[in-house]
PDB file of N, CA and C in Angstrom:
ATOM      1  N   MET A   1       1.183  -1.091  -0.208  1.00  0.00           N
ATOM      2  CA  MET A   1      -0.266   0.280   0.180  1.00  0.00           C
ATOM      3  C   MET A   1       0.887   1.399  -0.130  1.00  0.00           C
ATOM      4  N   TYR A   2       0.639   2.238  -0.630  1.00  0.00           N
ATOM      5  CA  TYR A   2       1.138   3.460  -0.696  1.00  0.00           C
ATOM      6  C   TYR A   2       0.235   4.245  -1.301  1.00  0.00           C
ATOM      7  N   ASN A   3       1.002   5.825  -0.531  1.00  0.00           N
ATOM      8  CA  ASN A   3       0.321   7.101  -0.996  1.00  0.00           C
ATOM      9  C   ASN A   3       0.824   7.574  -1.817  1.00  0.00           C
ATOM     10  N   ASP A   4       0.956   8.932  -2.043  1.00  0.00           N
ATOM     11  CA  ASP A   4       1.503   9.866  -3.106  1.00  0.00           C
ATOM     12  C   ASP A   4       3.286  10.283  -2.499  1.00  0.00           C
ATOM     13  N   ASN A   5       3.660   9.992  -1.252  1.00  0.00           N
ATOM     14  CA  ASN A   5       4.653  10.287  -0.794  1.00  0.00           C
ATOM     15  C   ASN A   5       5.710   9.212  -0.073  1.00  0.00           C
ATOM     16  N   THR A   6       4.934   7.690   0.008  1.00  0.00           N
ATOM     17  CA  THR A   6       5.647   6.459   0.641  1.00  0.00           C
ATOM     18  C   THR A   6       4.824   5.528   0.448  1.00  0.00           C
ATOM     19  N   ILE A   7       5.527   4.195   0.822  1.00  0.00           N
ATOM     20  CA  ILE A   7       5.171   3.075   1.018  1.00  0.00           C
ATOM     21  C   ILE A   7       4.280   3.288   2.687  1.00  0.00           C
ATOM     22  N   THR A   8       3.245   2.660   2.549  1.00  0.00           N
ATOM     23  CA  THR A   8       2.616   3.137   3.904  1.00  0.00           C
ATOM     24  C   THR A   8       2.264   1.504   4.639  1.00  0.00           C
ATOM     25  N   GLY A   9       2.228   0.616   3.904  1.00  0.00           N
ATOM     26  CA  GLY A   9       2.494  -0.980   4.531  1.00  0.00           C
ATOM     27  C   GLY A   9       2.054  -1.714   3.677  1.00  0.00           C
ATOM     28  N   TYR A  10       2.019  -3.121   3.895  1.00  0.00           N
ATOM     29  CA  TYR A  10       2.299  -3.806   3.235  1.00  0.00           C
ATOM     30  C   TYR A  10       1.430  -5.295   3.911  1.00  0.00           C
ATOM     31  N   THR A  11       1.099  -6.240   2.925  1.00  0.00           N
ATOM     32  CA  THR A  11       0.875  -7.471   3.324  1.00  0.00           C
ATOM     33  C   THR A  11       1.182  -8.879   1.915  1.00  0.00           C
ATOM     34  N   ALA A  12       1.851  -9.386   2.482  1.00  0.00           N
ATOM     35  CA  ALA A  12       2.529 -10.851   2.139  1.00  0.00           C
ATOM     36  C   ALA A  12       2.472 -11.996   2.400  1.00  0.00           C
ATOM     37  N   VAL A  13       2.132 -12.713   1.283  1.00  0.00           N
ATOM     38  CA  VAL A  13       1.977 -14.430   1.800  1.00  0.00           C
ATOM     39  C   VAL A  13       2.768 -14.884   0.922  1.00  0.00           C
ATOM     40  N   GLY A  14       3.939 -15.568   1.396  1.00  0.00           N
ATOM     41  CA  GLY A  14       4.689 -16.512   0.938  1.00  0.00           C
ATOM     42  C   GLY A  14       6.099 -15.869   0.754  1.00  0.00           C
ATOM     43  N   ILE A  15       6.497 -14.560   0.917  1.00  0.00           N
ATOM     44  CA  ILE A  15       7.488 -13.659   0.682  1.00  0.00           C
ATOM     45  C   ILE A  15       8.095 -13.247   2.035  1.00  0.00           C
ATOM     46  N   THR A  16       9.141 -12.382   1.956  1.00  0.00           N
ATOM     47  CA  THR A  16       9.622 -11.454   3.090  1.00  0.00           C
ATOM     48  C   THR A  16       9.633 -10.184   2.058  1.00  0.00           C
ATOM     49  N   TYR A  17       9.235  -9.132   2.960  1.00  0.00           N
ATOM     50  CA  TYR A  17       9.461  -8.019   2.289  1.00  0.00           C
ATOM     51  C   TYR A  17      10.085  -6.780   3.395  1.00  0.00           C
ATOM     52  N   ASP A  18      11.025  -5.916   2.803  1.00  0.00           N
ATOM     53  CA  ASP A  18      12.045  -5.427   3.843  1.00  0.00           C
ATOM     54  C   ASP A  18      11.217  -4.249   3.701  1.00  0.00           C
ATOM     55  N   LEU A  19      10.057  -3.703   4.975  1.00  0.00           N
ATOM     56  CA  LEU A  19       9.312  -2.202   4.361  1.00  0.00           C
ATOM     57  C   LEU A  19      10.656  -1.154   4.736  1.00  0.00           C
ATOM     58  N   ASP A  20      11.397  -1.415   5.917  1.00  0.00           N
ATOM     59  CA  ASP A  20      11.668   0.176   5.916  1.00  0.00           C
ATOM     60  C   ASP A  20      13.009  -0.132   4.629  1.00  0.00           C
ATOM     61  N   GLY A  21      13.467  -0.907   4.247  1.00  0.00           N
ATOM     62  CA  GLY A  21      14.405  -0.840   3.096  1.00  0.00           C
ATOM     63  C   GLY A  21      13.670  -0.553   1.911  1.00  0.00           C
ATOM     64  N   GLN A  22      12.907  -0.585   1.537  1.00  0.00           N
ATOM     65  CA  GLN A  22      11.702  -0.200   0.370  1.00  0.00           C
ATOM     66  C   GLN A  22      11.341   1.028   0.411  1.00  0.00           C
ATOM     67  N   LYS A  23      10.992   1.323   1.470  1.00  0.00           N
ATOM     68  CA  LYS A  23      10.896   2.640   1.575  1.00  0.00           C
ATOM     69  C   LYS A  23      11.884   3.671   0.963  1.00  0.00           C
ATOM     70  N   GLU A  24      13.132   3.125   1.600  1.00  0.00           N
ATOM     71  CA  GLU A  24      13.994   3.951   1.003  1.00  0.00           C
ATOM     72  C   GLU A  24      14.597   3.991  -0.298  1.00  0.00           C
ATOM     73  N   ILE A  25      14.588   3.101  -1.130  1.00  0.00           N
ATOM     74  CA  ILE A  25      14.396   2.733  -2.135  1.00  0.00           C
ATOM     75  C   ILE A  25      13.144   3.786  -2.695  1.00  0.00           C
ATOM     76  N   ALA A  26      12.156   3.776  -2.905  1.00  0.00           N
ATOM     77  CA  ALA A  26      11.006   4.232  -3.335  1.00  0.00           C
ATOM     78  C   ALA A  26      11.417   5.696  -3.049  1.00  0.00           C
ATOM     79  N   LYS A  27      11.745   6.170  -1.597  1.00  0.00           N
ATOM     80  CA  LYS A  27      12.281   7.438  -1.679  1.00  0.00           C
ATOM     81  C   LYS A  27      13.113   8.175  -2.552  1.00  0.00           C
ATOM     82  N   GLN A  28      14.112   7.361  -2.584  1.00  0.00           N
ATOM     83  CA  GLN A  28      15.302   7.579  -3.822  1.00  0.00           C
ATOM     84  C   GLN A  28      14.879   7.909  -4.937  1.00  0.00           C
ATOM     85  N   ILE A  29      14.137   7.058  -5.243  1.00  0.00           N
ATOM     86  CA  ILE A  29      13.536   6.684  -7.028  1.00  0.00           C
ATOM     87  C   ILE A  29      12.210   7.520  -7.051  1.00  0.00           C
ATOM     88  N   GLY A  30      11.351   7.653  -6.052  1.00  0.00           N
ATOM     89  CA  GLY A  30       9.618   8.278  -6.448  1.00  0.00           C
ATOM     90  C   GLY A  30       8.655   7.255  -6.326  1.00  0.00           C
ATOM     91  N   VAL A  31       7.808   7.233  -5.566  1.00  0.00           N
ATOM     92  CA  VAL A  31       6.950   6.007  -5.328  1.00  0.00           C
ATOM     93  C   VAL A  31       6.372   5.694  -6.559  1.00  0.00           C
ATOM     94  N   GLU A  32       6.019   6.932  -7.692  1.00  0.00           N
ATOM     95  CA  GLU A  32       5.247   6.254  -8.531  1.00  0.00           C
ATOM     96  C   GLU A  32       6.417   5.265  -9.660  1.00  0.00           C
ATOM     97  N   GLU A  33       7.831   5.915  -9.523  1.00  0.00           N
ATOM     98  CA  GLU A  33       8.348   4.916 -10.320  1.00  0.00           C
ATOM     99  C   GLU A  33       8.977   3.712  -9.811  1.00  0.00           C
ATOM    100  N   TYR A  34       9.031   3.600  -8.199  1.00  0.00           N
ATOM    101  CA  TYR A  34       9.226   1.835  -7.635  1.00  0.00           C
ATOM    102  C   TYR A  34       7.988   1.483  -8.040  1.00  0.00           C
ATOM    103  N   ILE A  35       6.464   1.645  -7.790  1.00  0.00           N
ATOM    104  CA  ILE A  35       5.406   0.953  -7.966  1.00  0.00           C
ATOM    105  C   ILE A  35       5.976   0.385  -9.626  1.00  0.00           C
ATOM    106  N   LYS A  36       5.579   1.127 -10.558  1.00  0.00           N
ATOM    107  CA  LYS A  36       5.870   0.920 -12.288  1.00  0.00           C
ATOM    108  C   LYS A  36       7.089   0.362 -12.329  1.00  0.00           C
ATOM    109  N   ALA A  37       8.208   0.661 -12.191  1.00  0.00           N
ATOM    110  CA  ALA A  37       9.480   0.113 -12.724  1.00  0.00           C
ATOM    111  C   ALA A  37      10.197  -1.136 -11.585  1.00  0.00           C
ATOM    112  N   TRP A  38      10.347  -0.482 -10.531  1.00  0.00           N
ATOM    113  CA  TRP A  38      11.101  -2.058  -9.579  1.00  0.00           C
ATOM    114  C   TRP A  38      10.189  -2.969  -9.180  1.00  0.00           C
ATOM    115  N   PHE A  39       8.802  -2.437  -8.443  1.00  0.00           N
ATOM    116  CA  PHE A  39       7.662  -3.447  -8.049  1.00  0.00           C
ATOM    117  C   PHE A  39       7.588  -4.444  -8.603  1.00  0.00           C
ATOM    118  N   SER A  40       6.835  -3.633  -9.942  1.00  0.00           N
ATOM    119  CA  SER A  40       6.231  -4.493 -11.202  1.00  0.00           C
ATOM    120  C   SER A  40       7.083  -5.410 -11.710  1.00  0.00           C
ATOM    121  N   GLU A  41       8.401  -5.075 -12.194  1.00  0.00           N
ATOM    122  CA  GLU A  41       8.996  -6.304 -12.617  1.00  0.00           C
ATOM    123  C   GLU A  41      10.110  -6.775 -11.653  1.00  0.00           C
ATOM    124  N   ASN A  42      10.456  -6.684 -10.519  1.00  0.00           N
ATOM    125  CA  ASN A  42      10.700  -7.286  -9.765  1.00  0.00           C
ATOM    126  C   ASN A  42      10.239  -8.040  -8.668  1.00  0.00           C
ATOM    127  N   MET A  43       9.098  -8.136  -8.576  1.00  0.00           N
ATOM    128  CA  MET A  43       7.878  -8.992  -7.645  1.00  0.00           C
ATOM    129  C   MET A  43       6.723  -9.182  -8.573  1.00  0.00           C
ATOM    130  N   THR A  44       6.059 -10.505  -7.813  1.00  0.00           N
ATOM    131  CA  THR A  44       5.143 -10.883  -8.429  1.00  0.00           C
ATOM    132  C   THR A  44       3.624 -10.360  -7.355  1.00  0.00           C
ATOM    133  N   GLY A  45       3.663  -9.452  -7.012  1.00  0.00           N
ATOM    134  CA  GLY A  45       2.249  -8.995  -6.396  1.00  0.00           C
ATOM    135  C   GLY A  45       2.004  -7.602  -7.037  1.00  0.00           C
ATOM    136  N   THR A  46       0.965  -6.959  -6.203  1.00  0.00           N
ATOM    137  CA  THR A  46       0.306  -6.091  -6.401  1.00  0.00           C
ATOM    138  C   THR A  46       0.181  -5.161  -5.683  1.00  0.00           C
ATOM    139  N   CYS A  47      -0.099  -3.645  -6.169  1.00  0.00           N
ATOM    140  CA  CYS A  47      -0.176  -2.778  -4.970  1.00  0.00           C
ATOM    141  C   CYS A  47      -1.618  -1.855  -4.902  1.00  0.00           C
ATOM    142  N   GLU A  48      -1.921  -1.301  -3.744  1.00  0.00           N
ATOM    143  CA  GLU A  48      -3.329  -0.726  -4.195  1.00  0.00           C
ATOM    144  C   GLU A  48      -2.796   0.660  -3.490  1.00  0.00           C
TER     145      GLU A  48
END
């Protein structure tokens, strides 16, 4: 889950997810870019 500024939380089944680490990546590249490029290409999940 995310808003315009940051990742706000997550639910994961069958994978681990480093929320603090991923928040830092999203902060560096921007949340929209993180969701579109990094998360969509590297994880088999969805965001809302």
